[in-house]
Amino acid sequence: DSGVTQTPKHLITATGQRVTLRCSPRSGDLSVYWYQQSLDQGLQFLIHYYNGEERAKGNILERFSAQQFPDLHSELNLSSLELGDSALYFCASSAADRNQPQHFGDGTRLSIL
Amino acid sequence: DAKTTQPTSMDCAEGRAANLPCNHSTISGNEYVYWYRQIHSQGPQYIIHGLKNNETNEMASLIITEDRKSSTLILPHATLRDTAVYYCIVRVALGNDYKLSFGAGTTVTVRA
């Protein structure tokens, strides 16, 4: 158990819809990261938040957005969903020391029908 | 844009040591090497990380060459449950921040 909690574990929805994925970091971790893993691509970094502030963006589509709340949990919002958005979405957290490793949750499996 | 090179796959006999190589010839002086593994579609699991000295924890040992251009992850007594994709990662700079860049990793199959 990494200590990172993601909900829901599975999500099935239709094209054009909007969903919200939730992540609770490990106790004491200030950084939250989001990743996408689809069948034909490896793990792709999406975005990094540190103590409520956006720190870095990776390959995140404009239809996707994220935020980190004062209690440090984070949400990833995916809108105008397309079939290609079907993937595993992972959240990771790390301590303030930027050299400390990231610890990953079990992911949310998103299926677009 | 992964900065590491790993073999695509390797097999290992159960109970034997598994030695997983990784090349990171462009690593900078203050960058760590991180190892993760992913079992099927579970979340990547952190294994170990190191800067220049060899490291050992309850899961594995990490041997980093003196010039830091390569490293080896050692699973001392592989079990069937160690079958996974293993990723060797050096962070990639992204503006004033960094990101973990996961390559294809090494698919390790432990055989009975």
mmCIF file of C-alpha atoms in Angstrom:
data_model
loop_
_atom_site.group_PDB
_atom_site.id
_atom_site.type_symbol
_atom_site.label_atom_id
_atom_site.label_comp_id
_atom_site.label_asym_id
_atom_site.label_seq_id
_atom_site.Cartn_x
_atom_site.Cartn_y
_atom_site.Cartn_z
ATOM 1 C CA ASP A 1 0.000 0.000 0.000
ATOM 2 C CA SER A 2 1.621 3.233 -1.205
ATOM 3 C CA GLY A 3 -0.603 5.452 0.921
ATOM 4 C CA VAL A 4 -1.934 7.269 -2.156
ATOM 5 C CA THR A 5 -5.681 6.842 -2.602
ATOM 6 C CA GLN A 6 -7.471 7.251 -5.905
ATOM 7 C CA THR A 7 -11.200 7.153 -6.520
ATOM 8 C CA PRO A 8 -13.064 5.804 -8.290
ATOM 9 C CA LYS A 9 -11.223 2.646 -9.334
ATOM 10 C CA HIS A 10 -13.303 2.265 -12.460
ATOM 11 C CA LEU A 11 -15.328 4.750 -14.444
ATOM 12 C CA ILE A 12 -17.424 4.078 -17.511
ATOM 13 C CA THR A 13 -18.973 6.935 -19.401
ATOM 14 C CA ALA A 14 -19.872 8.113 -22.887
ATOM 15 C CA THR A 15 -18.231 10.415 -25.382
ATOM 16 C CA GLY A 16 -18.808 14.096 -24.758
ATOM 17 C CA GLN A 17 -19.216 13.655 -21.015
ATOM 18 C CA ARG A 18 -17.173 15.109 -18.182
ATOM 19 C CA VAL A 19 -15.641 13.211 -15.263
ATOM 20 C CA THR A 20 -13.636 14.027 -12.153
ATOM 21 C CA LEU A 21 -10.930 11.793 -10.777
ATOM 22 C CA ARG A 22 -9.837 12.237 -7.194
ATOM 23 C CA CYS A 23 -6.502 11.676 -5.474
ATOM 24 C CA SER A 24 -5.518 11.822 -1.820
ATOM 25 C CA PRO A 25 -1.744 11.991 -1.367
ATOM 26 C CA ARG A 26 0.293 10.262 1.303
ATOM 27 C CA SER A 27 0.167 11.964 4.665
ATOM 28 C CA GLY A 28 2.641 14.843 4.686
ATOM 29 C CA ASP A 29 3.289 14.886 0.932
ATOM 30 C CA LEU A 30 2.876 18.307 -0.659
ATOM 31 C CA SER A 31 3.352 17.310 -4.295
ATOM 32 C CA VAL A 32 0.760 15.583 -6.452
ATOM 33 C CA TYR A 33 1.377 14.364 -9.983
ATOM 34 C CA TRP A 34 -1.014 13.000 -12.579
ATOM 35 C CA TYR A 35 -0.140 10.490 -15.286
ATOM 36 C CA GLN A 36 -2.019 8.844 -18.132
ATOM 37 C CA GLN A 37 -1.320 5.322 -19.376
ATOM 38 C CA SER A 38 -3.054 4.149 -22.514
ATOM 39 C CA LEU A 39 -2.581 0.821 -24.286
ATOM 40 C CA ASP A 40 -0.467 2.177 -27.104
ATOM 41 C CA GLN A 41 1.581 4.584 -25.045
ATOM 42 C CA GLY A 42 3.548 4.293 -21.871
ATOM 43 C CA LEU A 43 3.055 6.347 -18.768
ATOM 44 C CA GLN A 44 2.752 9.993 -19.765
ATOM 45 C CA PHE A 45 3.201 12.813 -17.292
ATOM 46 C CA LEU A 46 0.260 15.222 -17.272
ATOM 47 C CA ILE A 47 0.687 17.792 -14.520
ATOM 48 C CA HIS A 48 2.365 18.512 -11.167
ATOM 49 C CA TYR A 49 0.948 20.496 -8.251
ATOM 50 C CA TYR A 50 2.885 21.529 -5.180
ATOM 51 C CA ASN A 51 1.046 22.805 -2.123
ATOM 52 C CA GLY A 52 -1.843 24.050 -4.210
ATOM 53 C CA GLU A 53 0.152 25.623 -7.012
ATOM 54 C CA GLU A 54 0.694 24.282 -10.500
ATOM 55 C CA ARG A 55 4.385 23.543 -11.030
ATOM 56 C CA ALA A 56 4.703 21.834 -14.393
ATOM 57 C CA LYS A 57 2.575 20.682 -17.286
ATOM 58 C CA GLY A 58 3.337 17.784 -19.527
ATOM 59 C CA ASN A 59 1.252 16.256 -22.277
ATOM 60 C CA ILE A 60 -2.057 17.443 -20.892
ATOM 61 C CA LEU A 61 -4.858 18.274 -23.297
ATOM 62 C CA GLU A 62 -6.724 21.573 -23.005
ATOM 63 C CA ARG A 63 -9.886 19.564 -22.295
ATOM 64 C CA PHE A 64 -8.211 18.336 -19.113
ATOM 65 C CA SER A 65 -7.617 20.392 -16.000
ATOM 66 C CA ALA A 66 -6.507 19.738 -12.471
ATOM 67 C CA GLN A 67 -6.348 21.439 -9.119
ATOM 68 C CA GLN A 68 -4.986 20.801 -5.660
ATOM 69 C CA PHE A 69 -7.061 21.864 -2.693
ATOM 70 C CA PRO A 70 -5.963 23.308 0.689
ATOM 71 C CA ASP A 71 -6.214 19.858 2.268
ATOM 72 C CA LEU A 72 -3.772 18.731 -0.482
ATOM 73 C CA HIS A 73 -6.092 16.340 -2.237
ATOM 74 C CA SER A 74 -6.219 16.785 -5.996
ATOM 75 C CA GLU A 75 -8.779 16.370 -8.725
ATOM 76 C CA LEU A 76 -8.285 15.778 -12.421
ATOM 77 C CA ASN A 77 -11.179 16.958 -14.567
ATOM 78 C CA LEU A 78 -11.627 15.473 -18.025
ATOM 79 C CA SER A 79 -14.234 17.051 -20.294
ATOM 80 C CA SER A 80 -15.654 16.531 -23.798
ATOM 81 C CA LEU A 81 -14.444 12.983 -23.509
ATOM 82 C CA GLU A 82 -13.356 11.110 -26.619
ATOM 83 C CA LEU A 83 -12.838 7.403 -27.209
ATOM 84 C CA GLY A 84 -9.089 7.987 -27.137
ATOM 85 C CA ASP A 85 -9.257 9.208 -23.567
ATOM 86 C CA SER A 86 -9.857 5.653 -22.408
ATOM 87 C CA ALA A 87 -6.845 4.898 -20.246
ATOM 88 C CA LEU A 88 -5.501 4.342 -16.781
ATOM 89 C CA TYR A 89 -4.993 7.545 -14.855
ATOM 90 C CA PHE A 90 -2.493 7.466 -12.027
ATOM 91 C CA CYS A 91 -1.830 9.933 -9.284
ATOM 92 C CA ALA A 92 1.458 10.056 -7.414
ATOM 93 C CA SER A 93 2.662 12.062 -4.463
ATOM 94 C CA SER A 94 6.030 12.972 -3.039
ATOM 95 C CA ALA A 95 7.518 14.803 -0.118
ATOM 96 C CA ALA A 96 8.763 18.400 -0.274
ATOM 97 C CA ASP A 97 12.367 17.356 -0.946
ATOM 98 C CA ARG A 98 12.373 17.281 -4.736
ATOM 99 C CA ASN A 99 14.739 14.310 -4.829
ATOM 100 C CA GLN A 100 12.384 12.092 -2.894
ATOM 101 C CA PRO A 101 10.631 9.417 -4.963
ATOM 102 C CA GLN A 102 7.060 9.610 -6.135
ATOM 103 C CA HIS A 103 4.621 7.059 -4.765
ATOM 104 C CA PHE A 104 1.771 6.003 -7.002
ATOM 105 C CA GLY A 105 -1.832 5.135 -6.348
ATOM 106 C CA ASP A 106 -3.644 2.184 -7.859
ATOM 107 C CA GLY A 107 -5.145 4.312 -10.604
ATOM 108 C CA THR A 108 -8.555 4.973 -12.107
ATOM 109 C CA ARG A 109 -9.486 2.964 -15.177
ATOM 110 C CA LEU A 110 -11.555 5.191 -17.463
ATOM 111 C CA SER A 111 -13.548 3.576 -20.246
ATOM 112 C CA ILE A 112 -15.311 5.709 -22.826
ATOM 113 C CA LEU A 113 -18.114 3.999 -24.720
ATOM 114 C CA ASP B 1 12.285 11.627 -24.022
ATOM 115 C CA ALA B 2 13.494 9.040 -21.570
ATOM 116 C CA LYS B 3 17.151 9.480 -20.696
ATOM 117 C CA THR B 4 17.807 5.812 -20.000
ATOM 118 C CA THR B 5 18.290 2.663 -22.040
ATOM 119 C CA GLN B 6 17.195 -0.756 -20.812
ATOM 120 C CA PRO B 7 16.929 -4.189 -22.425
ATOM 121 C CA THR B 8 13.449 -4.937 -23.674
ATOM 122 C CA SER B 9 13.015 -8.164 -21.783
ATOM 123 C CA MET B 10 14.756 -10.755 -19.670
ATOM 124 C CA ASP B 11 13.956 -14.035 -18.023
ATOM 125 C CA CYS B 12 15.019 -15.121 -14.589
ATOM 126 C CA ALA B 13 14.785 -18.393 -12.678
ATOM 127 C CA GLU B 14 12.841 -18.362 -9.455
ATOM 128 C CA GLY B 15 15.140 -18.170 -6.439
ATOM 129 C CA ARG B 16 18.045 -16.777 -8.443
ATOM 130 C CA ALA B 17 19.279 -13.211 -8.468
ATOM 131 C CA ALA B 18 17.957 -10.976 -11.227
ATOM 132 C CA ASN B 19 20.362 -8.310 -12.485
ATOM 133 C CA LEU B 20 18.684 -5.542 -14.477
ATOM 134 C CA PRO B 21 21.034 -3.178 -16.318
ATOM 135 C CA CYS B 22 20.373 0.427 -17.239
ATOM 136 C CA ASN B 23 22.417 2.946 -19.185
ATOM 137 C CA HIS B 24 22.124 6.638 -18.375
ATOM 138 C CA SER B 25 25.211 8.086 -20.004
ATOM 139 C CA THR B 26 23.889 11.691 -20.086
ATOM 140 C CA ILE B 27 22.988 11.874 -16.402
ATOM 141 C CA SER B 28 24.026 15.110 -14.728
ATOM 142 C CA GLY B 29 26.070 15.214 -11.556
ATOM 143 C CA ASN B 30 23.214 15.894 -9.168
ATOM 144 C CA GLU B 31 20.514 13.705 -10.675
ATOM 145 C CA TYR B 32 19.308 10.549 -8.964
ATOM 146 C CA VAL B 33 18.497 7.246 -10.638
ATOM 147 C CA TYR B 34 15.067 5.882 -9.702
ATOM 148 C CA TRP B 35 13.730 2.377 -10.192
ATOM 149 C CA TYR B 36 10.074 1.484 -10.334
ATOM 150 C CA ARG B 37 8.173 -1.588 -11.368
ATOM 151 C CA GLN B 38 4.663 -2.085 -12.644
ATOM 152 C CA ILE B 39 2.856 -5.366 -12.216
ATOM 153 C CA HIS B 40 0.197 -5.759 -14.886
ATOM 154 C CA SER B 41 -2.004 -2.649 -14.714
ATOM 155 C CA GLN B 42 -1.299 -1.733 -11.121
ATOM 156 C CA GLY B 43 0.256 1.579 -10.177
ATOM 157 C CA PRO B 44 4.036 1.817 -10.544
ATOM 158 C CA GLN B 45 5.723 0.699 -7.369
ATOM 159 C CA TYR B 46 8.775 2.545 -6.129
ATOM 160 C CA ILE B 47 11.728 0.219 -5.571
ATOM 161 C CA ILE B 48 14.865 2.200 -4.844
ATOM 162 C CA HIS B 49 16.826 5.286 -5.839
ATOM 163 C CA GLY B 50 20.409 6.429 -5.610
ATOM 164 C CA LEU B 51 22.857 9.193 -6.498
ATOM 165 C CA LYS B 52 26.343 7.748 -6.504
ATOM 166 C CA ASN B 53 26.670 5.254 -3.694
ATOM 167 C CA ASN B 54 25.291 1.752 -3.819
ATOM 168 C CA GLU B 55 21.963 1.424 -2.075
ATOM 169 C CA THR B 56 20.110 -1.483 -0.546
ATOM 170 C CA ASN B 57 16.657 -1.810 0.925
ATOM 171 C CA GLU B 58 14.260 -4.630 1.694
ATOM 172 C CA MET B 59 13.310 -4.993 -1.960
ATOM 173 C CA ALA B 60 16.530 -4.666 -3.935
ATOM 174 C CA SER B 61 20.061 -3.386 -4.280
ATOM 175 C CA LEU B 62 21.188 -0.651 -6.626
ATOM 176 C CA ILE B 63 24.743 -0.615 -7.949
ATOM 177 C CA ILE B 64 25.814 2.613 -9.667
ATOM 178 C CA THR B 65 29.076 2.699 -11.601
ATOM 179 C CA GLU B 66 31.725 5.160 -10.518
ATOM 180 C CA ASP B 67 31.234 7.321 -13.633
ATOM 181 C CA ARG B 68 27.441 7.149 -12.991
ATOM 182 C CA LYS B 69 26.750 6.312 -16.618
ATOM 183 C CA SER B 70 25.067 3.037 -15.804
ATOM 184 C CA SER B 71 23.490 1.135 -12.966
ATOM 185 C CA THR B 72 22.206 -2.327 -12.116
ATOM 186 C CA LEU B 73 19.162 -3.219 -10.070
ATOM 187 C CA ILE B 74 19.562 -6.505 -8.253
ATOM 188 C CA LEU B 75 16.639 -8.546 -7.009
ATOM 189 C CA PRO B 76 18.494 -10.980 -4.748
ATOM 190 C CA HIS B 77 16.065 -13.903 -4.775
ATOM 191 C CA ALA B 78 13.504 -13.508 -7.528
ATOM 192 C CA THR B 79 10.021 -14.899 -6.964
ATOM 193 C CA LEU B 80 7.148 -15.359 -9.369
ATOM 194 C CA ARG B 81 5.584 -12.229 -7.889
ATOM 195 C CA ASP B 82 8.551 -10.200 -9.170
ATOM 196 C CA THR B 83 7.331 -10.665 -12.740
ATOM 197 C CA ALA B 84 6.736 -7.093 -13.895
ATOM 198 C CA VAL B 85 7.944 -4.264 -16.101
ATOM 199 C CA TYR B 86 10.901 -2.545 -14.462
ATOM 200 C CA TYR B 87 11.627 1.090 -15.198
ATOM 201 C CA CYS B 88 14.948 2.838 -14.707
ATOM 202 C CA ILE B 89 14.339 6.586 -14.630
ATOM 203 C CA VAL B 90 16.380 9.746 -14.585
ATOM 204 C CA ARG B 91 14.192 12.818 -14.246
ATOM 205 C CA VAL B 92 13.789 15.134 -17.220
ATOM 206 C CA ALA B 93 13.893 18.903 -16.725
ATOM 207 C CA LEU B 94 10.611 20.658 -17.453
ATOM 208 C CA GLY B 95 10.978 24.401 -17.060
ATOM 209 C CA ASN B 96 11.931 24.988 -13.435
ATOM 210 C CA ASP B 97 10.594 21.572 -12.503
ATOM 211 C CA TYR B 98 11.212 17.944 -13.343
ATOM 212 C CA LYS B 99 9.181 15.033 -14.544
ATOM 213 C CA LEU B 100 9.596 11.287 -14.458
ATOM 214 C CA SER B 101 9.899 10.058 -18.023
ATOM 215 C CA PHE B 102 8.908 6.408 -18.267
ATOM 216 C CA GLY B 103 10.406 4.581 -21.199
ATOM 217 C CA ALA B 104 9.400 1.080 -22.264
ATOM 218 C CA GLY B 105 11.248 -0.526 -19.365
ATOM 219 C CA THR B 106 12.433 -4.125 -19.093
ATOM 220 C CA THR B 107 9.794 -6.840 -18.982
ATOM 221 C CA VAL B 108 11.083 -9.342 -16.455
ATOM 222 C CA THR B 109 9.581 -12.799 -16.406
ATOM 223 C CA VAL B 110 10.440 -15.014 -13.454
ATOM 224 C CA ARG B 111 10.053 -18.692 -14.305
ATOM 225 C CA ALA B 112 9.571 -21.567 -11.871
#
